Amino acid sequence: MIKNALKVLETSNLFITGGAGSGKTTLTRAIIEDAVQKGKAVARLASTGMAATLIGGQTLHSFLDLGICNSQEELEMGGKLELSKKNAKLIKSMEMIIIDEISMVSAPLLDMIRLRLLQAQFNGRLIVVGDFLQLPPVVRGGENIYFAFESPSWERFDFQTLHLEGSYRTEEAEFLSLLECVRHASLDENSKVALNALIRTLPEDKSEITVLYGKNISAQNHNRAQLEHLNGEIIELSTHITLHDKKMQERDIERFLSESRLERVMAFKIGAPILFTRNAWNYYNGERGRILSIEEDTVWVKKADGKSVKVERVETTKTKWVEKGKTTTEEKLITLSQFPLALAFAITIHKSQGMSLADYVIETNEIFAPSQFYVALSRSVSAHRVTLTKPNRSWEKLCFVHPKAKQFSPST
């Protein structure tokens, strides 16, 4: 697939799409690695700080100097319509710009992106990655959602589409079929029967399962209550913070902690169940384990397969591209060092993105956003390893997508 992508990029911009677990992130990282090895300058961007952190990049707004504006009208009102020569030179120096989670980019924001690229006379390749049947753009209360593909700029970028099919997460044909029905909100009687079969009685011991909630407060309360039930003392692990730029302030640190899905202090106990939150050679994002020992810079975890692994701190770095003379370099701003672990009692659906989960429960009565149920269900490695709480509404009202996204993303 990487050869196909590189071939397209020789002549066109690229749109990488596909369902959950289809390999979008893996392909994107392979493209970045290939470009970096060839000495190309690559800007890795996303509409939210959280998404940008996952690809080791920065936000669209910071890189393109958009301030807090969300439309060209706001740019004009804020006096930021024109691009500074310094920023224009920086953008033009990029040979490739990658925008992840394109489904969260609104039509007005895509117009702003194109404006900045035109102002900078950018002549590199633009790659957008995402699935419009997952997270939609965030809008102010009462405002209509306008997806990136509704913008005239979408056609002007003339993307060639690379649609990834299948799933690396599960090989169960019937479950994959169910996921596609839920993804497109096209439920038939067979899919409803399959969903009903996933409603199972929860065990009394909640320590062996992970509950997926739609709301952050629900996940926090469940984790706190379950941790208190465990024997032993609470051990706190602080996030190590290194400031590379003296101009960084406390609010910058707090924002980056939030964007990185990290807390200043994480609380665990010996014996507590955890989820790994990163991929490594000996564990994967979403894999379950139990803490054996805790030290300041080492945690030993026993995985479900019985193997014990040594877990060390992982660095997450906020960077920015800066122009120095005739070259552009990526400079560090803040580095956070923390263990890639989270309590496994509960997690939010939003936080579970990118994870492959087993033995978890979806709290169906906290589903409130389009495609949210699909995101939750598609985390599963098997239909036998996910349980649904009984919903207080019909499956049709639970499995809903935005009609414009559904029309743009026909069933394959």
PDB file of C-alpha atoms in Angstrom, residues 49-281:
ATOM      1  CA  GLY A  49      -4.036  19.265  19.989  1.00  0.00           C
ATOM      2  CA  MET A  50      -4.913  15.730  21.072  1.00  0.00           C
ATOM      3  CA  ALA A  51      -4.902  14.426  17.491  1.00  0.00           C
ATOM      4  CA  ALA A  52      -1.722  16.362  16.680  1.00  0.00           C
ATOM      5  CA  THR A  53       0.057  14.815  19.652  1.00  0.00           C
ATOM      6  CA  LEU A  54      -0.690  11.300  18.402  1.00  0.00           C
ATOM      7  CA  ILE A  55       1.273  11.935  15.190  1.00  0.00           C
ATOM      8  CA  GLY A  56       4.020  13.926  16.892  1.00  0.00           C
ATOM      9  CA  GLY A  57       2.999  17.182  15.276  1.00  0.00           C
ATOM     10  CA  GLN A  58       1.239  20.441  15.998  1.00  0.00           C
ATOM     11  CA  THR A  59      -2.147  22.019  15.432  1.00  0.00           C
ATOM     12  CA  LEU A  60      -3.296  23.556  12.183  1.00  0.00           C
ATOM     13  CA  HIS A  61      -3.977  26.836  13.931  1.00  0.00           C
ATOM     14  CA  SER A  62      -0.463  27.200  15.335  1.00  0.00           C
ATOM     15  CA  PHE A  63       1.417  26.139  12.196  1.00  0.00           C
ATOM     16  CA  LEU A  64      -0.712  28.179   9.772  1.00  0.00           C
ATOM     17  CA  ASP A  65      -0.948  31.198  12.107  1.00  0.00           C
ATOM     18  CA  LEU A  66      -4.745  31.121  12.344  1.00  0.00           C
ATOM     19  CA  GLY A  67      -4.929  32.311  15.946  1.00  0.00           C
ATOM     20  CA  ILE A  68      -8.290  31.296  17.404  1.00  0.00           C
ATOM     21  CA  CYS A  69     -10.142  32.024  14.168  1.00  0.00           C
ATOM     22  CA  ASN A  70     -12.425  29.450  12.550  1.00  0.00           C
ATOM     23  CA  SER A  71     -13.329  31.224   9.308  1.00  0.00           C
ATOM     24  CA  GLN A  72     -11.879  33.690   6.825  1.00  0.00           C
ATOM     25  CA  GLU A  73     -14.317  36.300   8.142  1.00  0.00           C
ATOM     26  CA  GLU A  74     -12.887  35.879  11.634  1.00  0.00           C
ATOM     27  CA  LEU A  75      -9.360  36.104  10.208  1.00  0.00           C
ATOM     28  CA  GLU A  76     -10.260  39.408   8.589  1.00  0.00           C
ATOM     29  CA  MET A  77     -11.960  40.761  11.712  1.00  0.00           C
ATOM     30  CA  GLY A  78      -8.989  39.742  13.827  1.00  0.00           C
ATOM     31  CA  GLY A  79      -6.529  41.429  11.515  1.00  0.00           C
ATOM     32  CA  LYS A  80      -4.815  38.139  10.657  1.00  0.00           C
ATOM     33  CA  LEU A  81      -5.976  37.759   7.049  1.00  0.00           C
ATOM     34  CA  GLU A  82      -2.499  38.475   5.721  1.00  0.00           C
ATOM     35  CA  LEU A  83       0.308  36.006   6.351  1.00  0.00           C
ATOM     36  CA  SER A  84       3.632  37.295   7.622  1.00  0.00           C
ATOM     37  CA  LYS A  85       6.677  36.853   5.389  1.00  0.00           C
ATOM     38  CA  LYS A  86       8.297  34.720   8.083  1.00  0.00           C
ATOM     39  CA  ASN A  87       5.378  32.288   8.271  1.00  0.00           C
ATOM     40  CA  ALA A  88       4.970  32.255   4.491  1.00  0.00           C
ATOM     41  CA  LYS A  89       8.613  31.250   4.076  1.00  0.00           C
ATOM     42  CA  LEU A  90       8.189  28.524   6.700  1.00  0.00           C
ATOM     43  CA  ILE A  91       5.094  27.023   5.040  1.00  0.00           C
ATOM     44  CA  LYS A  92       6.641  27.214   1.576  1.00  0.00           C
ATOM     45  CA  SER A  93       9.711  25.321   2.800  1.00  0.00           C
ATOM     46  CA  MET A  94       7.584  22.235   3.553  1.00  0.00           C
ATOM     47  CA  GLU A  95       7.648  19.547   0.886  1.00  0.00           C
ATOM     48  CA  MET A  96       4.759  17.651   2.448  1.00  0.00           C
ATOM     49  CA  ILE A  97       1.919  18.659   4.781  1.00  0.00           C
ATOM     50  CA  ILE A  98      -0.132  15.954   6.487  1.00  0.00           C
ATOM     51  CA  ILE A  99      -3.471  16.711   8.153  1.00  0.00           C
ATOM     52  CA  ASP A 100      -4.772  13.924  10.393  1.00  0.00           C
ATOM     53  CA  GLU A 101      -8.392  13.480  11.546  1.00  0.00           C
ATOM     54  CA  ILE A 102      -9.690  15.360   8.502  1.00  0.00           C
ATOM     55  CA  SER A 103     -13.253  14.485   9.553  1.00  0.00           C
ATOM     56  CA  MET A 104     -12.865  17.032  12.370  1.00  0.00           C
ATOM     57  CA  VAL A 105     -11.884  19.823   9.961  1.00  0.00           C
ATOM     58  CA  SER A 106     -14.851  22.003   8.997  1.00  0.00           C
ATOM     59  CA  ALA A 107     -15.463  23.480   5.535  1.00  0.00           C
ATOM     60  CA  PRO A 108     -14.587  27.049   6.679  1.00  0.00           C
ATOM     61  CA  LEU A 109     -11.365  25.769   8.248  1.00  0.00           C
ATOM     62  CA  LEU A 110     -10.362  23.980   5.028  1.00  0.00           C
ATOM     63  CA  ASP A 111     -10.905  27.269   3.154  1.00  0.00           C
ATOM     64  CA  MET A 112      -8.564  28.955   5.636  1.00  0.00           C
ATOM     65  CA  ILE A 113      -5.972  26.227   5.103  1.00  0.00           C
ATOM     66  CA  ARG A 114      -6.091  26.722   1.338  1.00  0.00           C
ATOM     67  CA  LEU A 115      -5.827  30.498   1.765  1.00  0.00           C
ATOM     68  CA  ARG A 116      -2.656  30.133   3.823  1.00  0.00           C
ATOM     69  CA  LEU A 117      -1.116  27.654   1.378  1.00  0.00           C
ATOM     70  CA  LEU A 118      -1.847  30.009  -1.523  1.00  0.00           C
ATOM     71  CA  GLN A 119      -0.448  32.992   0.383  1.00  0.00           C
ATOM     72  CA  ALA A 120       2.725  31.030   1.094  1.00  0.00           C
ATOM     73  CA  GLN A 121       2.939  29.745  -2.507  1.00  0.00           C
ATOM     74  CA  PHE A 122       3.159  26.197  -1.129  1.00  0.00           C
ATOM     75  CA  ASN A 123       3.977  23.790  -3.946  1.00  0.00           C
ATOM     76  CA  GLY A 124       4.437  20.549  -2.046  1.00  0.00           C
ATOM     77  CA  ARG A 125       2.002  17.688  -1.497  1.00  0.00           C
ATOM     78  CA  LEU A 126      -0.996  17.760   0.841  1.00  0.00           C
ATOM     79  CA  ILE A 127      -2.136  14.516   2.501  1.00  0.00           C
ATOM     80  CA  VAL A 128      -5.366  14.369   4.502  1.00  0.00           C
ATOM     81  CA  VAL A 129      -6.195  11.318   6.613  1.00  0.00           C
ATOM     82  CA  GLY A 130      -9.399  10.195   8.290  1.00  0.00           C
ATOM     83  CA  ASP A 131     -12.859   8.693   8.140  1.00  0.00           C
ATOM     84  CA  PHE A 132     -15.857  11.023   7.792  1.00  0.00           C
ATOM     85  CA  LEU A 133     -17.986   8.316   9.435  1.00  0.00           C
ATOM     86  CA  GLN A 134     -16.156   8.851  12.718  1.00  0.00           C
ATOM     87  CA  LEU A 135     -15.551  12.119  14.602  1.00  0.00           C
ATOM     88  CA  PRO A 136     -17.337  15.149  13.032  1.00  0.00           C
ATOM     89  CA  PRO A 137     -16.141  18.766  13.296  1.00  0.00           C
ATOM     90  CA  VAL A 138     -16.719  20.416  16.671  1.00  0.00           C
ATOM     91  CA  VAL A 139     -19.117  23.350  16.337  1.00  0.00           C
ATOM     92  CA  ARG A 140     -20.553  25.905  18.719  1.00  0.00           C
ATOM     93  CA  GLY A 141     -23.936  25.073  20.201  1.00  0.00           C
ATOM     94  CA  GLY A 142     -26.750  25.325  17.656  1.00  0.00           C
ATOM     95  CA  GLU A 143     -24.453  25.766  14.652  1.00  0.00           C
ATOM     96  CA  ASN A 144     -24.735  23.513  11.622  1.00  0.00           C
ATOM     97  CA  ILE A 145     -21.944  21.065  10.811  1.00  0.00           C
ATOM     98  CA  TYR A 146     -20.145  21.685   7.527  1.00  0.00           C
ATOM     99  CA  PHE A 147     -17.637  18.982   6.636  1.00  0.00           C
ATOM    100  CA  ALA A 148     -14.357  19.620   4.826  1.00  0.00           C
ATOM    101  CA  PHE A 149     -15.651  17.902   1.682  1.00  0.00           C
ATOM    102  CA  GLU A 150     -18.428  20.531   1.429  1.00  0.00           C
ATOM    103  CA  SER A 151     -15.872  23.276   0.863  1.00  0.00           C
ATOM    104  CA  PRO A 152     -14.998  24.368  -2.704  1.00  0.00           C
ATOM    105  CA  SER A 153     -11.397  23.958  -1.567  1.00  0.00           C
ATOM    106  CA  TRP A 154     -11.871  20.178  -1.344  1.00  0.00           C
ATOM    107  CA  GLU A 155     -12.361  19.938  -5.114  1.00  0.00           C
ATOM    108  CA  ARG A 156      -9.588  22.436  -5.809  1.00  0.00           C
ATOM    109  CA  PHE A 157      -7.099  20.329  -3.871  1.00  0.00           C
ATOM    110  CA  ASP A 158      -8.034  17.527  -6.295  1.00  0.00           C
ATOM    111  CA  PHE A 159      -7.298  14.679  -3.879  1.00  0.00           C
ATOM    112  CA  GLN A 160      -6.758  11.162  -5.159  1.00  0.00           C
ATOM    113  CA  THR A 161      -8.490   8.781  -2.728  1.00  0.00           C
ATOM    114  CA  LEU A 162      -6.798   5.721  -1.269  1.00  0.00           C
ATOM    115  CA  HIS A 163      -9.508   3.651   0.449  1.00  0.00           C
ATOM    116  CA  LEU A 164      -8.166   1.061   2.906  1.00  0.00           C
ATOM    117  CA  GLU A 165     -10.450  -1.915   3.447  1.00  0.00           C
ATOM    118  CA  GLY A 166     -10.684  -4.687   6.008  1.00  0.00           C
ATOM    119  CA  SER A 167      -9.301  -4.530   9.529  1.00  0.00           C
ATOM    120  CA  TYR A 168      -6.055  -5.415  11.241  1.00  0.00           C
ATOM    121  CA  ARG A 169      -7.960  -5.476  14.527  1.00  0.00           C
ATOM    122  CA  THR A 170     -10.228  -8.475  13.913  1.00  0.00           C
ATOM    123  CA  GLU A 171     -10.510 -11.252  11.347  1.00  0.00           C
ATOM    124  CA  GLU A 172     -14.076 -12.322  12.222  1.00  0.00           C
ATOM    125  CA  ALA A 173     -16.092 -11.976   9.006  1.00  0.00           C
ATOM    126  CA  GLU A 174     -19.486 -11.694  10.734  1.00  0.00           C
ATOM    127  CA  PHE A 175     -18.211  -9.079  13.178  1.00  0.00           C
ATOM    128  CA  LEU A 176     -16.623  -7.074  10.348  1.00  0.00           C
ATOM    129  CA  SER A 177     -19.963  -7.165   8.528  1.00  0.00           C
ATOM    130  CA  LEU A 178     -21.719  -5.886  11.667  1.00  0.00           C
ATOM    131  CA  LEU A 179     -19.162  -3.082  12.052  1.00  0.00           C
ATOM    132  CA  GLU A 180     -19.770  -1.923   8.481  1.00  0.00           C
ATOM    133  CA  CYS A 181     -23.547  -1.869   9.107  1.00  0.00           C
ATOM    134  CA  VAL A 182     -23.034   0.223  12.252  1.00  0.00           C
ATOM    135  CA  ARG A 183     -20.476   2.472  10.531  1.00  0.00           C
ATOM    136  CA  HIS A 184     -22.924   3.358   7.766  1.00  0.00           C
ATOM    137  CA  ALA A 185     -25.999   3.272  10.068  1.00  0.00           C
ATOM    138  CA  SER A 186     -27.540   0.697   7.732  1.00  0.00           C
ATOM    139  CA  LEU A 187     -28.977  -1.833  10.148  1.00  0.00           C
ATOM    140  CA  ASP A 188     -30.887  -4.880   8.949  1.00  0.00           C
ATOM    141  CA  GLU A 189     -32.526  -7.608  11.020  1.00  0.00           C
ATOM    142  CA  ASN A 190     -29.335  -9.687  11.103  1.00  0.00           C
ATOM    143  CA  SER A 191     -27.288  -6.806  12.494  1.00  0.00           C
ATOM    144  CA  LYS A 192     -29.931  -6.081  15.156  1.00  0.00           C
ATOM    145  CA  VAL A 193     -29.876  -9.748  16.199  1.00  0.00           C
ATOM    146  CA  ALA A 194     -26.071  -9.580  16.365  1.00  0.00           C
ATOM    147  CA  LEU A 195     -26.202  -6.427  18.526  1.00  0.00           C
ATOM    148  CA  ASN A 196     -28.788  -7.979  20.854  1.00  0.00           C
ATOM    149  CA  ALA A 197     -26.463 -10.964  21.299  1.00  0.00           C
ATOM    150  CA  LEU A 198     -23.792  -8.603  22.657  1.00  0.00           C
ATOM    151  CA  ILE A 199     -26.033  -7.547  25.562  1.00  0.00           C
ATOM    152  CA  ARG A 200     -24.754  -9.731  28.387  1.00  0.00           C
ATOM    153  CA  THR A 201     -24.918  -9.770  32.182  1.00  0.00           C
ATOM    154  CA  LEU A 202     -21.992  -7.933  33.720  1.00  0.00           C
ATOM    155  CA  PRO A 203     -19.829  -9.772  36.259  1.00  0.00           C
ATOM    156  CA  GLU A 204     -19.959  -8.681  39.886  1.00  0.00           C
ATOM    157  CA  ASP A 205     -16.189  -8.238  39.855  1.00  0.00           C
ATOM    158  CA  LYS A 206     -15.684  -5.192  37.635  1.00  0.00           C
ATOM    159  CA  SER A 207     -11.877  -5.318  37.959  1.00  0.00           C
ATOM    160  CA  GLU A 208     -11.517  -7.727  35.025  1.00  0.00           C
ATOM    161  CA  ILE A 209     -13.333  -5.547  32.494  1.00  0.00           C
ATOM    162  CA  THR A 210     -12.946  -2.065  31.037  1.00  0.00           C
ATOM    163  CA  VAL A 211     -16.026   0.145  30.781  1.00  0.00           C
ATOM    164  CA  LEU A 212     -16.178   2.608  27.887  1.00  0.00           C
ATOM    165  CA  TYR A 213     -18.058   5.785  28.791  1.00  0.00           C
ATOM    166  CA  GLY A 214     -19.093   8.691  26.630  1.00  0.00           C
ATOM    167  CA  LYS A 215     -18.366  11.228  29.371  1.00  0.00           C
ATOM    168  CA  ASN A 216     -15.012  11.884  31.014  1.00  0.00           C
ATOM    169  CA  ILE A 217     -16.474  12.403  34.503  1.00  0.00           C
ATOM    170  CA  SER A 218     -18.101   8.958  34.410  1.00  0.00           C
ATOM    171  CA  ALA A 219     -14.802   7.267  33.550  1.00  0.00           C
ATOM    172  CA  GLN A 220     -12.948   9.214  36.252  1.00  0.00           C
ATOM    173  CA  ASN A 221     -15.487   8.321  38.946  1.00  0.00           C
ATOM    174  CA  HIS A 222     -15.478   4.619  38.001  1.00  0.00           C
ATOM    175  CA  ASN A 223     -11.659   4.442  38.026  1.00  0.00           C
ATOM    176  CA  ARG A 224     -11.449   6.216  41.383  1.00  0.00           C
ATOM    177  CA  ALA A 225     -14.055   3.965  43.029  1.00  0.00           C
ATOM    178  CA  GLN A 226     -12.536   0.730  41.711  1.00  0.00           C
ATOM    179  CA  LEU A 227      -8.992   1.740  42.690  1.00  0.00           C
ATOM    180  CA  GLU A 228     -10.154   2.403  46.261  1.00  0.00           C
ATOM    181  CA  HIS A 229     -11.540  -1.152  46.476  1.00  0.00           C
ATOM    182  CA  LEU A 230      -8.111  -2.647  45.837  1.00  0.00           C
ATOM    183  CA  ASN A 231      -5.875  -3.511  48.772  1.00  0.00           C
ATOM    184  CA  GLY A 232      -2.608  -1.642  49.163  1.00  0.00           C
ATOM    185  CA  GLU A 233      -1.466   1.937  49.158  1.00  0.00           C
ATOM    186  CA  ILE A 234      -1.844   4.352  46.282  1.00  0.00           C
ATOM    187  CA  ILE A 235       1.428   5.106  44.495  1.00  0.00           C
ATOM    188  CA  GLU A 236       1.623   8.385  42.597  1.00  0.00           C
ATOM    189  CA  LEU A 237       3.752   8.816  39.491  1.00  0.00           C
ATOM    190  CA  SER A 238       4.437  12.404  38.478  1.00  0.00           C
ATOM    191  CA  THR A 239       4.817  13.474  34.863  1.00  0.00           C
ATOM    192  CA  HIS A 240       8.323  14.858  34.336  1.00  0.00           C
ATOM    193  CA  ILE A 241       8.160  18.185  32.506  1.00  0.00           C
ATOM    194  CA  THR A 242      11.093  19.703  30.593  1.00  0.00           C
ATOM    195  CA  LEU A 243      10.830  23.202  29.124  1.00  0.00           C
ATOM    196  CA  HIS A 244      13.097  23.752  26.117  1.00  0.00           C
ATOM    197  CA  ASP A 245      11.708  27.226  25.430  1.00  0.00           C
ATOM    198  CA  LYS A 246      11.823  29.655  28.349  1.00  0.00           C
ATOM    199  CA  LYS A 247       8.819  31.511  26.895  1.00  0.00           C
ATOM    200  CA  MET A 248       6.542  28.568  27.719  1.00  0.00           C
ATOM    201  CA  GLN A 249       4.164  29.439  30.559  1.00  0.00           C
ATOM    202  CA  GLU A 250       2.039  27.436  32.985  1.00  0.00           C
ATOM    203  CA  ARG A 251      -1.012  27.620  30.711  1.00  0.00           C
ATOM    204  CA  ASP A 252       1.100  26.181  27.855  1.00  0.00           C
ATOM    205  CA  ILE A 253       2.076  23.227  30.050  1.00  0.00           C
ATOM    206  CA  GLU A 254      -1.516  22.609  31.130  1.00  0.00           C
ATOM    207  CA  ARG A 255      -2.724  22.755  27.535  1.00  0.00           C
ATOM    208  CA  PHE A 256      -0.066  20.312  26.347  1.00  0.00           C
ATOM    209  CA  LEU A 257      -0.829  17.908  29.210  1.00  0.00           C
ATOM    210  CA  SER A 258      -4.481  17.955  28.169  1.00  0.00           C
ATOM    211  CA  GLU A 259      -3.642  17.547  24.486  1.00  0.00           C
ATOM    212  CA  SER A 260      -1.354  14.610  25.292  1.00  0.00           C
ATOM    213  CA  ARG A 261      -4.032  12.895  27.412  1.00  0.00           C
ATOM    214  CA  LEU A 262      -1.699  13.027  30.401  1.00  0.00           C
ATOM    215  CA  GLU A 263      -2.244  14.046  34.001  1.00  0.00           C
ATOM    216  CA  ARG A 264       0.384  15.740  36.150  1.00  0.00           C
ATOM    217  CA  VAL A 265       0.125  12.801  38.554  1.00  0.00           C
ATOM    218  CA  MET A 266      -1.148   9.285  37.822  1.00  0.00           C
ATOM    219  CA  ALA A 267      -2.343   7.088  40.700  1.00  0.00           C
ATOM    220  CA  PHE A 268      -1.876   3.313  40.704  1.00  0.00           C
ATOM    221  CA  LYS A 269      -1.641   0.385  43.119  1.00  0.00           C
ATOM    222  CA  ILE A 270       0.312  -2.842  42.949  1.00  0.00           C
ATOM    223  CA  GLY A 271      -2.100  -5.335  41.378  1.00  0.00           C
ATOM    224  CA  ALA A 272      -4.157  -2.699  39.570  1.00  0.00           C
ATOM    225  CA  PRO A 273      -5.288  -3.587  36.033  1.00  0.00           C
ATOM    226  CA  ILE A 274      -3.923  -1.280  33.335  1.00  0.00           C
ATOM    227  CA  LEU A 275      -4.149  -0.605  29.629  1.00  0.00           C
ATOM    228  CA  PHE A 276      -1.075   0.209  27.575  1.00  0.00           C
ATOM    229  CA  THR A 277      -1.588   3.498  25.750  1.00  0.00           C
ATOM    230  CA  ARG A 278       1.176   3.140  23.160  1.00  0.00           C
ATOM    231  CA  ASN A 279       2.491   0.511  20.768  1.00  0.00           C
ATOM    232  CA  ALA A 280       5.860  -1.119  21.452  1.00  0.00           C
ATOM    233  CA  TRP A 281       7.626  -4.290  20.374  1.00  0.00           C
TER     234      TRP A 281
END
